[in-house]
Amino acid sequence: MYLCRVIQLEKKASHLEIPANGEILPVMEIFYSLQGEGYHQGKSATFIRLAGCSIGCVWCDVKESWKTDDYPLQTVSDIINEIKSFPSRLVIITGGEPLMYNLTPLTQILKENGFQVHLETSGAFPLSGIWDWICVSPKKFKSVLPEILPQAHELKVVVYHPSDITWANSFLPSVNAQCKLYLQPEWSKHQHIEKLLVAHIQENPQWRLSLQVHKYLNIR
């Protein structure tokens, strides 16, 4: 059963050791599960979670991903070898904040091996990589780069406070016409925020509701 298979890695990382060419990356974990959020919700996928994030959202549910020092450095060849055994051809690169690194070498080798490659990013760092799908989830703690939003296939805004809805609407002029728009209640407040979002989406049908289904199912 593949609900969550975590790859254990060995060599520890340090920011000073991470080359800028993207051939070696700090990997917090690799696991196989279901995409629990947004447009591709319910699809089986291999997740590559890169370590390192300088944004620091107070409600982040993977704060252990912020630092790199406790996690291994892996070559892109090692990473592709780790994930080949999983049956899904969908790979989701997340973090941390993955765009802190040059992702072109990793995504290129993934594409050469027949994978569909998705990105989950705050959009606060320059875009690199070859992508089939880009999900931008802006954070108030570090502004999204304006050149990122027009390239997003999906805009997913986490709503922690009712005022975040107005903030989410501020991005609408910057995304392309085909971009899928999602409002997602922050998990610790979801019981209070969900009803608010339902009402807002009923009045503003360009938005859709994203729920963290993996948390309801108690899987990764």
Tab-separated table of C-alpha atoms in Angstrom:
chain	number	residue	atom	x	y	z
A	1	MET	CA	0.000	0.000	0.000
A	2	TYR	CA	1.494	3.344	-1.054
A	3	LEU	CA	-0.283	5.810	1.241
A	4	CYS	CA	3.055	7.152	2.387
A	5	ARG	CA	6.434	5.690	1.644
A	6	VAL	CA	9.222	7.958	2.835
A	7	ILE	CA	12.689	7.567	1.372
A	8	GLN	CA	15.375	7.715	4.045
A	9	LEU	CA	18.418	9.661	2.903
A	10	GLU	CA	21.884	9.878	4.389
A	11	LYS	CA	24.224	12.775	3.711
A	12	LYS	CA	23.511	15.945	5.743
A	13	ALA	CA	23.244	19.355	4.053
A	14	SER	CA	24.614	22.810	4.695
A	15	HIS	CA	23.759	26.036	2.855
A	16	LEU	CA	27.470	26.545	2.265
A	17	GLU	CA	27.678	23.261	0.379
A	18	ILE	CA	24.698	23.726	-1.948
A	19	PRO	CA	25.929	24.634	-5.453
A	20	ALA	CA	24.049	27.198	-7.493
A	21	ASN	CA	23.919	24.999	-10.594
A	22	GLY	CA	21.061	22.866	-9.217
A	23	GLU	CA	22.871	19.557	-9.672
A	24	ILE	CA	22.718	18.892	-5.908
A	25	LEU	CA	19.722	19.786	-3.737
A	26	PRO	CA	18.786	19.531	-0.038
A	27	VAL	CA	16.021	16.933	0.202
A	28	MET	CA	13.918	16.810	3.356
A	29	GLU	CA	11.853	13.847	2.203
A	30	ILE	CA	10.503	11.952	-0.762
A	31	PHE	CA	7.134	10.275	-0.300
A	32	TYR	CA	4.317	8.772	-2.319
A	33	SER	CA	0.758	9.825	-1.552
A	34	LEU	CA	-2.203	11.703	-3.051
A	35	GLN	CA	-2.306	15.352	-4.008
A	36	GLY	CA	-4.631	16.690	-1.328
A	37	GLU	CA	-5.174	20.240	-2.560
A	38	GLY	CA	-6.213	22.339	-5.515
A	39	TYR	CA	-6.924	21.442	-9.120
A	40	HIS	CA	-5.164	18.050	-9.106
A	41	GLN	CA	-6.648	16.906	-5.813
A	42	GLY	CA	-6.979	13.126	-5.495
A	43	LYS	CA	-4.237	12.192	-7.965
A	44	SER	CA	-1.485	9.826	-6.856
A	45	ALA	CA	1.887	11.544	-6.912
A	46	THR	CA	5.459	11.388	-5.705
A	47	PHE	CA	6.352	14.403	-3.591
A	48	ILE	CA	9.882	15.765	-3.470
A	49	ARG	CA	10.074	18.133	-0.512
A	50	LEU	CA	13.165	20.338	-0.646
A	51	ALA	CA	14.505	21.800	2.575
A	52	GLY	CA	14.978	25.516	3.118
A	53	CYS	CA	12.564	28.440	3.433
A	54	SER	CA	13.138	32.073	4.363
A	55	ILE	CA	9.478	33.108	4.402
A	56	GLY	CA	8.421	31.817	7.839
A	57	CYS	CA	4.613	31.643	7.788
A	58	VAL	CA	3.358	31.476	11.381
A	59	TRP	CA	0.790	28.821	10.440
A	60	CYS	CA	3.159	26.663	8.363
A	61	ASP	CA	2.481	22.982	9.045
A	62	VAL	CA	5.962	21.867	7.913
A	63	LYS	CA	8.177	24.228	9.908
A	64	GLU	CA	10.797	21.501	10.068
A	65	SER	CA	11.419	22.183	6.366
A	66	TRP	CA	12.727	25.698	6.986
A	67	LYS	CA	16.346	24.720	7.705
A	68	THR	CA	18.661	22.715	5.487
A	69	ASP	CA	21.330	21.586	7.918
A	70	ASP	CA	19.468	18.509	9.145
A	71	TYR	CA	18.752	17.113	5.707
A	72	PRO	CA	20.773	15.309	3.035
A	73	LEU	CA	22.173	16.675	-0.169
A	74	GLN	CA	21.168	14.545	-3.149
A	75	THR	CA	22.274	14.696	-6.758
A	76	VAL	CA	19.484	14.930	-9.302
A	77	SER	CA	20.495	11.475	-10.554
A	78	ASP	CA	20.102	10.052	-7.054
A	79	ILE	CA	16.674	11.660	-6.741
A	80	ILE	CA	15.392	10.194	-10.010
A	81	ASN	CA	16.648	6.756	-9.007
A	82	GLU	CA	14.787	7.018	-5.687
A	83	ILE	CA	11.414	7.731	-7.278
A	84	LYS	CA	11.410	5.349	-10.244
A	85	SER	CA	9.839	2.544	-8.197
A	86	PHE	CA	6.633	4.487	-7.570
A	87	PRO	CA	3.841	3.720	-10.083
A	88	SER	CA	2.614	7.285	-10.650
A	89	ARG	CA	4.297	9.396	-13.320
A	90	LEU	CA	3.309	12.617	-11.527
A	91	VAL	CA	5.981	14.359	-9.438
A	92	ILE	CA	5.231	17.373	-7.238
A	93	ILE	CA	8.173	19.489	-6.096
A	94	THR	CA	7.405	21.378	-2.908
A	95	GLY	CA	9.125	22.640	0.221
A	96	GLY	CA	10.131	24.618	2.103
A	97	GLU	CA	10.404	26.986	-0.818
A	98	PRO	CA	11.745	25.058	-3.828
A	99	LEU	CA	12.502	28.106	-5.964
A	100	MET	CA	15.317	29.036	-3.602
A	101	TYR	CA	17.263	26.631	-5.841
A	102	ASN	CA	17.908	26.215	-9.543
A	103	LEU	CA	15.395	23.529	-10.489
A	104	THR	CA	16.232	23.248	-14.180
A	105	PRO	CA	18.555	20.202	-13.877
A	106	LEU	CA	16.101	18.268	-11.688
A	107	THR	CA	13.050	19.007	-13.820
A	108	GLN	CA	14.947	18.295	-17.027
A	109	ILE	CA	15.948	14.810	-15.892
A	110	LEU	CA	12.418	14.172	-14.630
A	111	LYS	CA	10.952	15.142	-18.012
A	112	GLU	CA	13.533	12.996	-19.830
A	113	ASN	CA	12.335	10.045	-17.747
A	114	GLY	CA	8.692	10.585	-18.656
A	115	PHE	CA	7.409	12.333	-15.542
A	116	GLN	CA	4.811	15.071	-15.395
A	117	VAL	CA	6.293	17.745	-13.141
A	118	HIS	CA	4.331	20.121	-10.909
A	119	LEU	CA	5.619	22.982	-8.744
A	120	GLU	CA	4.230	24.331	-5.480
A	121	THR	CA	5.744	27.728	-4.662
A	122	SER	CA	5.119	30.997	-2.882
A	123	GLY	CA	6.355	32.788	-5.992
A	124	ALA	CA	8.794	34.859	-3.927
A	125	PHE	CA	11.883	33.689	-5.853
A	126	PRO	CA	12.741	33.709	-9.582
A	127	LEU	CA	11.261	30.883	-11.603
A	128	SER	CA	13.529	28.098	-12.816
A	129	GLY	CA	12.716	24.650	-14.161
A	130	ILE	CA	10.584	22.984	-16.843
A	131	TRP	CA	6.993	22.643	-15.625
A	132	ASP	CA	3.718	21.069	-16.646
A	133	TRP	CA	1.904	22.853	-13.826
A	134	ILE	CA	2.789	25.797	-11.597
A	135	CYS	CA	0.787	26.385	-8.434
A	136	VAL	CA	1.521	29.744	-6.818
A	137	SER	CA	0.449	30.202	-3.206
A	138	PRO	CA	1.409	33.765	-2.216
A	139	LYS	CA	2.414	34.561	1.348
A	140	LYS	CA	2.054	37.898	3.140
A	141	PHE	CA	5.454	37.454	4.739
A	142	LYS	CA	7.369	37.788	1.441
A	143	SER	CA	5.819	39.296	-1.667
A	144	VAL	CA	5.272	37.243	-4.793
A	145	LEU	CA	7.380	38.371	-7.733
A	146	PRO	CA	5.153	40.076	-10.321
A	147	GLU	CA	6.664	38.075	-13.187
A	148	ILE	CA	5.602	34.785	-11.555
A	149	LEU	CA	1.837	35.336	-11.425
A	150	PRO	CA	1.191	35.457	-15.210
A	151	GLN	CA	2.869	32.030	-15.517
A	152	ALA	CA	0.749	30.355	-12.838
A	153	HIS	CA	-1.645	27.608	-13.890
A	154	GLU	CA	-3.146	27.716	-10.406
A	155	LEU	CA	-3.427	30.436	-7.760
A	156	LYS	CA	-4.071	28.978	-4.311
A	157	VAL	CA	-4.444	31.426	-1.437
A	158	VAL	CA	-4.442	30.133	2.130
A	159	VAL	CA	-6.999	32.024	4.213
A	160	TYR	CA	-5.967	32.382	7.860
A	161	HIS	CA	-8.005	35.507	8.631
A	162	PRO	CA	-11.098	36.936	6.890
A	163	SER	CA	-8.998	39.869	5.647
A	164	ASP	CA	-6.998	37.378	3.560
A	165	ILE	CA	-9.929	37.145	1.141
A	166	THR	CA	-9.536	40.785	0.141
A	167	TRP	CA	-5.791	40.212	-0.175
A	168	ALA	CA	-6.444	37.193	-2.415
A	169	ASN	CA	-8.612	39.267	-4.729
A	170	SER	CA	-5.733	41.706	-5.219
A	171	PHE	CA	-3.904	39.082	-7.309
A	172	LEU	CA	-6.677	38.606	-9.847
A	173	PRO	CA	-5.541	41.316	-12.291
A	174	SER	CA	-2.066	39.729	-12.481
A	175	VAL	CA	-2.896	36.109	-13.338
A	176	ASN	CA	-3.683	34.844	-16.827
A	177	ALA	CA	-7.256	34.180	-17.941
A	178	GLN	CA	-6.855	30.377	-17.760
A	179	CYS	CA	-5.442	30.325	-14.212
A	180	LYS	CA	-7.474	28.221	-11.771
A	181	LEU	CA	-8.366	30.188	-8.631
A	182	TYR	CA	-8.579	28.570	-5.201
A	183	LEU	CA	-9.220	29.748	-1.674
A	184	GLN	CA	-8.036	27.292	0.970
A	185	PRO	CA	-8.834	27.538	4.687
A	186	GLU	CA	-5.782	27.299	6.931
A	187	TRP	CA	-6.090	23.961	8.703
A	188	SER	CA	-6.023	25.119	12.318
A	189	LYS	CA	-8.969	27.433	11.603
A	190	HIS	CA	-10.724	25.485	8.863
A	191	GLN	CA	-13.949	24.871	10.783
A	192	HIS	CA	-14.481	28.617	11.149
A	193	ILE	CA	-13.116	29.720	7.783
A	194	GLU	CA	-14.829	27.143	5.534
A	195	LYS	CA	-18.331	28.633	5.900
A	196	LEU	CA	-16.956	32.092	5.202
A	197	LEU	CA	-15.267	30.873	2.042
A	198	VAL	CA	-18.372	29.035	0.845
A	199	ALA	CA	-20.341	32.271	1.097
A	200	HIS	CA	-17.646	34.264	-0.689
A	201	ILE	CA	-17.328	31.746	-3.523
A	202	GLN	CA	-21.088	31.665	-4.007
A	203	GLU	CA	-20.947	35.422	-4.557
A	204	ASN	CA	-17.692	35.290	-6.542
A	205	PRO	CA	-17.863	32.112	-8.651
A	206	GLN	CA	-14.494	32.669	-10.316
A	207	TRP	CA	-13.031	31.203	-7.130
A	208	ARG	CA	-13.115	27.533	-6.109
A	209	LEU	CA	-12.744	25.964	-2.681
A	210	SER	CA	-9.609	23.923	-1.937
A	211	LEU	CA	-9.694	21.650	1.106
A	212	GLN	CA	-6.698	19.742	2.458
A	213	VAL	CA	-8.240	16.358	1.817
A	214	HIS	CA	-5.075	14.503	2.853
A	215	LYS	CA	-5.567	15.852	6.377
A	216	TYR	CA	-9.163	14.671	6.505
A	217	LEU	CA	-7.901	11.257	5.366
A	218	ASN	CA	-4.976	11.375	7.816
A	219	ILE	CA	-2.377	10.659	5.133
A	220	ARG	CA	0.687	12.623	4.042
